[in-house]
Coordinates of C-alpha atoms in Angstrom, one line a residue:
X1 CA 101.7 34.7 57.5
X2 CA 100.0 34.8 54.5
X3 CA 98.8 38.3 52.9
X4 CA 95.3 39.0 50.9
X5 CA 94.7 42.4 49.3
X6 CA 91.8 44.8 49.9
X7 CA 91.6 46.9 47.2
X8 CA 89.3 49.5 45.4
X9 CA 90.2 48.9 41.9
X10 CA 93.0 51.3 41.9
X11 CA 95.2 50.6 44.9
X12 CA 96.3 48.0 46.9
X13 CA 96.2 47.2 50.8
X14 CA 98.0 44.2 52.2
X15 CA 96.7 42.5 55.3
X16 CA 97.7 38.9 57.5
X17 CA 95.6 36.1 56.3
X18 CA 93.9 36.4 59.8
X19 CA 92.3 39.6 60.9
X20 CA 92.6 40.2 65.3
X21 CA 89.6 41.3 67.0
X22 CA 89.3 43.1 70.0
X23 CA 86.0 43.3 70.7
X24 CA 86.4 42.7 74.8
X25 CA 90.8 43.8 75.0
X26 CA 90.5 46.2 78.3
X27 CA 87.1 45.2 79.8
X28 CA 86.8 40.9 79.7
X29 CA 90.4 41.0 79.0
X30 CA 92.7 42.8 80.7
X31 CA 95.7 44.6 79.8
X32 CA 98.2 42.1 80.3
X33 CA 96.4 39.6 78.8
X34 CA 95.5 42.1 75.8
X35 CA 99.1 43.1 75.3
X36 CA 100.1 39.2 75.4
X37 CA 97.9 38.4 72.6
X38 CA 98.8 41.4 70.6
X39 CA 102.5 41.2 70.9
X40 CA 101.8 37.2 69.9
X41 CA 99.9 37.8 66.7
X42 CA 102.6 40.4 65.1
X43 CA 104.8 38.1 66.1
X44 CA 103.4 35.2 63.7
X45 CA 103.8 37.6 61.0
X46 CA 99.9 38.9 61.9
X47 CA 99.4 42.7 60.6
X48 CA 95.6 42.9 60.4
X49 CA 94.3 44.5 64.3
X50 CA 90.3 45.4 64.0
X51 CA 88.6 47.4 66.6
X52 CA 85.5 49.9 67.2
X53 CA 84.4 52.9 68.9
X54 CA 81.8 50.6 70.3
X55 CA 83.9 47.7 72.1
X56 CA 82.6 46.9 74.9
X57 CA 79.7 49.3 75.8
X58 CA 77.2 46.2 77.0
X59 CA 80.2 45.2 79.2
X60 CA 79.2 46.9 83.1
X61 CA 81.1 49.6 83.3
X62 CA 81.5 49.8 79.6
X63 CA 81.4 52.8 77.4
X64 CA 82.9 51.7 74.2
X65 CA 86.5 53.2 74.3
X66 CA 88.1 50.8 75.8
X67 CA 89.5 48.6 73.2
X68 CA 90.2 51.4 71.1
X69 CA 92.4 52.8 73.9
X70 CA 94.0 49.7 74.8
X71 CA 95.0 49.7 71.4
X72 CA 96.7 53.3 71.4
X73 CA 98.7 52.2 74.9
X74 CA 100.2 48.9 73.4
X75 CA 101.0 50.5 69.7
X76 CA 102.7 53.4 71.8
X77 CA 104.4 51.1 74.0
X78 CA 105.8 48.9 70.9
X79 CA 106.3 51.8 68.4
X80 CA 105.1 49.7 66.0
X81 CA 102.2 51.5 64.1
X82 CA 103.6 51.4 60.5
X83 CA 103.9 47.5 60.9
X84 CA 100.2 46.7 61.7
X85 CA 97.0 47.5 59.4
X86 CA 94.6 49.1 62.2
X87 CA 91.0 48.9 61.3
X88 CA 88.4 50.5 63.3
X89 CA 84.4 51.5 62.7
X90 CA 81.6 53.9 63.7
X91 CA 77.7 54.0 63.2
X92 CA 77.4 51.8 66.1
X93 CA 77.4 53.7 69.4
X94 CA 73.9 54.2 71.5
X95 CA 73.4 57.9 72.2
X96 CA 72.8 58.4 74.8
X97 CA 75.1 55.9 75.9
X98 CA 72.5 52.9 78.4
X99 CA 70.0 54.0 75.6
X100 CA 68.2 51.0 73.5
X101 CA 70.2 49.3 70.8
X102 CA 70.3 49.3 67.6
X103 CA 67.2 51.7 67.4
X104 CA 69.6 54.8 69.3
X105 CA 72.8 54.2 67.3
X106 CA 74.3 57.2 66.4
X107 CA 74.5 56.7 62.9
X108 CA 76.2 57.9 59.7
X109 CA 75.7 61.1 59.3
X110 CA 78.8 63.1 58.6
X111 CA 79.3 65.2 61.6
X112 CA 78.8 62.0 63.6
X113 CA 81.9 59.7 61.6
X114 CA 84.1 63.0 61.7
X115 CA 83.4 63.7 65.2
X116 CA 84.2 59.7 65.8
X117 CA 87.0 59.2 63.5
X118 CA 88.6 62.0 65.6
X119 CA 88.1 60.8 68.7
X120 CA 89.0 56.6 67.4
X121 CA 92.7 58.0 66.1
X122 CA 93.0 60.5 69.1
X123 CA 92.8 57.0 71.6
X124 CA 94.6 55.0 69.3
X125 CA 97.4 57.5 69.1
X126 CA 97.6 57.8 65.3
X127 CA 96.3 60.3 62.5
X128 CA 95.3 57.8 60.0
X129 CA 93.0 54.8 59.9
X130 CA 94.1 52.1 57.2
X131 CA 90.7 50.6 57.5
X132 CA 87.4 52.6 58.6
X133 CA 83.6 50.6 58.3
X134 CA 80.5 51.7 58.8
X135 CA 79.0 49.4 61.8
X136 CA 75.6 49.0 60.9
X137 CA 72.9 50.4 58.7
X138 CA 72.0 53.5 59.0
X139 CA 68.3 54.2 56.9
X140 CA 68.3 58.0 58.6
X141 CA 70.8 58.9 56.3
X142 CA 71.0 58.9 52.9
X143 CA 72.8 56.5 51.2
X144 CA 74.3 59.2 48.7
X145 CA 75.2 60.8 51.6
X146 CA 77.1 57.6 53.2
X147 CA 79.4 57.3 50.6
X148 CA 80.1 60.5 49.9
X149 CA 81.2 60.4 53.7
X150 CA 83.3 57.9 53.5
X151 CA 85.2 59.0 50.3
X152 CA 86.1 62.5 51.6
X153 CA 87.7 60.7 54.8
X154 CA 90.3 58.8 51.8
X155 CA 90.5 61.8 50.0
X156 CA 91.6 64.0 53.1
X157 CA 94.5 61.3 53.6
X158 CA 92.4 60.1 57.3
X159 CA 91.3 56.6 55.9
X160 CA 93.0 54.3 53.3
X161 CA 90.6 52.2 52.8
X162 CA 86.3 52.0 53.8
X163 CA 84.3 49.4 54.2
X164 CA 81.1 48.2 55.6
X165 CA 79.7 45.8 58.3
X166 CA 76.1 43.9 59.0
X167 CA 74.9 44.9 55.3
X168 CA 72.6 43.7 53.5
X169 CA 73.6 42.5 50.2
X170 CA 71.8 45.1 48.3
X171 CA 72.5 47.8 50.0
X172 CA 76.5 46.9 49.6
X173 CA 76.0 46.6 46.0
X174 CA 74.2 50.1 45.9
X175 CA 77.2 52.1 47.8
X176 CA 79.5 50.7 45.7
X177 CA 77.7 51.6 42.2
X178 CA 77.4 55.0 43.7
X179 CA 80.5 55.4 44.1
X180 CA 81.7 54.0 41.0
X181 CA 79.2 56.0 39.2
X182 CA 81.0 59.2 40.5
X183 CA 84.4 58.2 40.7
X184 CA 85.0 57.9 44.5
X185 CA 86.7 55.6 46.5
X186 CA 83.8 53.2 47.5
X187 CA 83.5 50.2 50.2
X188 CA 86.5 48.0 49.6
X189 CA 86.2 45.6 52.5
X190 CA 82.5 43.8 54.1
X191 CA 82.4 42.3 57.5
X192 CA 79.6 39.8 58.5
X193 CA 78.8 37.5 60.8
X194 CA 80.0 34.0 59.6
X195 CA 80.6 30.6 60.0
X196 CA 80.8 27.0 59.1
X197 CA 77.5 26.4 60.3
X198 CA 74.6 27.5 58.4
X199 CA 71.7 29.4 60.5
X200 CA 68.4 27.9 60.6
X201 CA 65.6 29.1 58.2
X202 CA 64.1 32.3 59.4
X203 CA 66.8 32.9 62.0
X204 CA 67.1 36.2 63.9
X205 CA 70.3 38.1 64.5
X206 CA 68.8 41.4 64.9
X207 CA 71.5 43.9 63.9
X208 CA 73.9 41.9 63.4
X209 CA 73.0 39.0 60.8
X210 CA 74.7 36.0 59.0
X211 CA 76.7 37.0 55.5
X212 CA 73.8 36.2 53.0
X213 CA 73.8 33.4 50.0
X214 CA 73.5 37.2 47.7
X215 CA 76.1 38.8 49.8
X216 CA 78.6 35.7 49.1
X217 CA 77.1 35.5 45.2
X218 CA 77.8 38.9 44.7
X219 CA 81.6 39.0 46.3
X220 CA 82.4 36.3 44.3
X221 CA 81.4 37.8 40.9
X222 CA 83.0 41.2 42.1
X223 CA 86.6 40.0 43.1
X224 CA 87.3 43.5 44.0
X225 CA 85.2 43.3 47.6
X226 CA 87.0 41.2 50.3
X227 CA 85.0 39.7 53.0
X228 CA 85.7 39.3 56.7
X229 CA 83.7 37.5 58.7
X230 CA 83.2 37.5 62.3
X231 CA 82.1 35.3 65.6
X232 CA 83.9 32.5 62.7
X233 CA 84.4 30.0 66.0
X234 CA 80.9 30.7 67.9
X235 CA 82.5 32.0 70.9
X236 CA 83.7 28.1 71.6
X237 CA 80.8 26.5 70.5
X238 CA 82.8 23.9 68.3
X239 CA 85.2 22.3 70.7
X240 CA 83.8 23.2 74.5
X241 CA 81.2 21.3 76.0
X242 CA 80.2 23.9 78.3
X243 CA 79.7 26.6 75.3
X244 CA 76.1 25.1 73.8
X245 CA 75.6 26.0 70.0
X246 CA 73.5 29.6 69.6
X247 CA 70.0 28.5 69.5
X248 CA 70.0 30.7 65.7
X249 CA 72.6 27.0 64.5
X250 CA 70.9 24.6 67.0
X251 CA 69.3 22.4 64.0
X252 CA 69.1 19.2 62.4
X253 CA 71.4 20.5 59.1
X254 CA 74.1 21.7 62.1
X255 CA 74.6 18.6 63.7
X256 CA 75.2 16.4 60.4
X257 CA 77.7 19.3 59.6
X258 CA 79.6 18.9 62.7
X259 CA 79.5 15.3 62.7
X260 CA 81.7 15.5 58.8
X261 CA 83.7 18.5 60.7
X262 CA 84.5 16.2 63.8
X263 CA 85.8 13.5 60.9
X264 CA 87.9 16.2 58.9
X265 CA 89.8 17.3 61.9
X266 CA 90.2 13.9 63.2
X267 CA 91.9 12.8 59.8
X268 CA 93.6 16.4 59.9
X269 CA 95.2 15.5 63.1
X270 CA 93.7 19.6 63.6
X271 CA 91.2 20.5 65.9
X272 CA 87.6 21.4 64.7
X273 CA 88.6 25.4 65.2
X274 CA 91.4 25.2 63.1
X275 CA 89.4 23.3 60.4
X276 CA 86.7 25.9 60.2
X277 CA 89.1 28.3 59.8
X278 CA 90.8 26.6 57.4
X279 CA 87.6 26.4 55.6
X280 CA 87.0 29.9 55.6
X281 CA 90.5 31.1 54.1
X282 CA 90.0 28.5 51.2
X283 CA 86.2 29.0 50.4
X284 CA 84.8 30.6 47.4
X285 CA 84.9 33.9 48.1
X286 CA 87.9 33.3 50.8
X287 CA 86.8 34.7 53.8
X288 CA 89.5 36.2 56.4
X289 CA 88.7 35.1 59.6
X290 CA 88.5 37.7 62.2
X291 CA 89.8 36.0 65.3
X292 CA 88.1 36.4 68.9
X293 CA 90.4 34.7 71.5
X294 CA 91.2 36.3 75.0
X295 CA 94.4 34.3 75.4
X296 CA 97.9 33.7 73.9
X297 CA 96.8 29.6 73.8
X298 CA 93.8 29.7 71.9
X299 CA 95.6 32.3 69.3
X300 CA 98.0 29.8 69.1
X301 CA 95.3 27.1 68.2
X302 CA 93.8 29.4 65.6
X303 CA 97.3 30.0 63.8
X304 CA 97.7 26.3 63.5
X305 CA 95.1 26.8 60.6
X306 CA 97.7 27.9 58.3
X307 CA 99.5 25.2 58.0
X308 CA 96.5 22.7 57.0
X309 CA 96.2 21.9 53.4
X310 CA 92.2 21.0 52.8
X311 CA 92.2 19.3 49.1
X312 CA 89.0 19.3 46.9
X313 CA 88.2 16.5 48.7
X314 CA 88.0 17.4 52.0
X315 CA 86.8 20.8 51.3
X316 CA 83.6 19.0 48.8
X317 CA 82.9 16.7 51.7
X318 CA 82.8 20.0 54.0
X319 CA 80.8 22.0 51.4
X320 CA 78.3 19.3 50.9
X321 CA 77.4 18.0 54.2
X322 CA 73.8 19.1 55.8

């Protein structure tokens, strides 16, 4: 597979092409599932393996650790740790846990991201991350404060690399100019929502919004931030007729996009999945897909993307329909 580099300027990480979530691996999915997909994506040359301290609290019976511990079992069980790129995140847990989201989130406050990062490597059976983001905002806590966080966790040899998810532009601009300003390793890495449907004006994602026109603008001056973007396939929403489009995409601009899609794939001989994903890996910024699938088939289908060449052509007639 493929590798892209997420880098600070100064160092170098390499990571697959495609990125593997495992937002539900040990609560929707079970273990044998989990394991099947895991063992499937290193096996396709995959390396990139993201994770939270958060997946899957909203699941019943959810409290956030198990992914993370899922993870640990199968990377003990393969002895395979130095051959995958293990990312994993923290600011994102409600405290107590049952507590209203986002506004309880624990936040990013130092004690709380080394009190996490302590408990994320204790489950997943390792003493370094080689990705660690912040989750989501956190206004409580200074800003100065953030990065200064984050730096000392690569300085103490815990984190390789840091990055941020569901940012706002500015504020990912800001971090990183702090940092640079005082000559610490700063956000490397941002992770949005995104995909190759444009949200309707106005549309609400709550904590969790759409990677911005600025946030893309500013990645691709700055070639130094790599971008990840997630829910990339709308949980089915492109090929099943049973998985209606989120009502934030459910517009006129939308439909005329997926009507081009439906006649790139068709001329692709590639499904409309494998086409979006295509898309992402070759837009301007490239964005790396992080991949939410539940079974080895549809990883399968996604890893199909790699082989599709999109020329100018098809990729212009993407870009430009709506």
């Amino acid at each position: 597979m493929e590798q892209r580099i997420l880098s600070d300027g100064g160092s170098g990480l390499g990571v697959s092409a495609l990125c593997l979530g495992t937002m539900y691996f040990g609560t929707t999915v079970d273990e044998q599932a989990a394991f099947a997909v895991l063992d499937r994506f290193v096996e396709a040359g995959g390396t990139f393996i993201d994770t939270a301290n958060t997946y899957s609290f909203w699941v019943p019976g959810g409290t956030g650790v198990e992914s993370e511990a899922l993870l640990g079992r199968w990377l003990a069980s393969r002895g395979n740790r130095d051959q995958v790129v293990l990312a994993s995140k923290v600011g994102g847990l409600p405290v107590p846990l049952g507590a209203a989201w986002p506004e309880n989130a624990e936040g990013l406050s130092e004690d709380v991201v080394r009190t996490q990062i302590a408990g994320s490597m204790r489950r997943l059976g390792t003493d370094h991350l080689d990705v660690y983001y912040a989750h989501i905002e956190d206004r409580r806590t200074s800003l100065d404060d953030t990065v200064a966080t984050f730096a000392s966790l690569v300085t103490d040899g815990l984190v390789r690399v840091t990055g941020c998810s569901n940012h706002p532009a500015w504020r990912v601009a800001a971090a990183r100019e702090i940092a640079r300003a005082a000559g610490l390793p700063g956000f490397t890495c941002v992770q949005q929502r995104h995909t190759y449907l444009r949200p309707r004006p106005g549309a609400d994602f709550g904590a969790n919004p759409h990677l911005s026109d600025e946030l893309l603008d500013y990645a691709r001056e700055d070639r130094s931030l790599a971008v990840l973007g997630y829910s990339v396939l709308l949980s089915g929403a492109y090929t099943r007729s049973d998985r209606p489009l989120p009502e934030q995409y459910d517009h006129p601009d939308s439909h005329r996009r997926l009507a081009v899609l439906a006649d790139v794939a068709k001329e692709l001989g590639a499904t409309p999945n494998q086409v979006v994903l295509a898309w992402l890996l070759r837009s301007d910024p490239p964005v790396l897909p992080v991949l939410g699938v539940s079974s080895v088939a549809q990883l399968d289908e996604c890893l199909g993307a790699l082989d599709l060449d999109l020329d100018d052509e098809l990729r212009h007639r993407l870009d430009t329909a709506g």
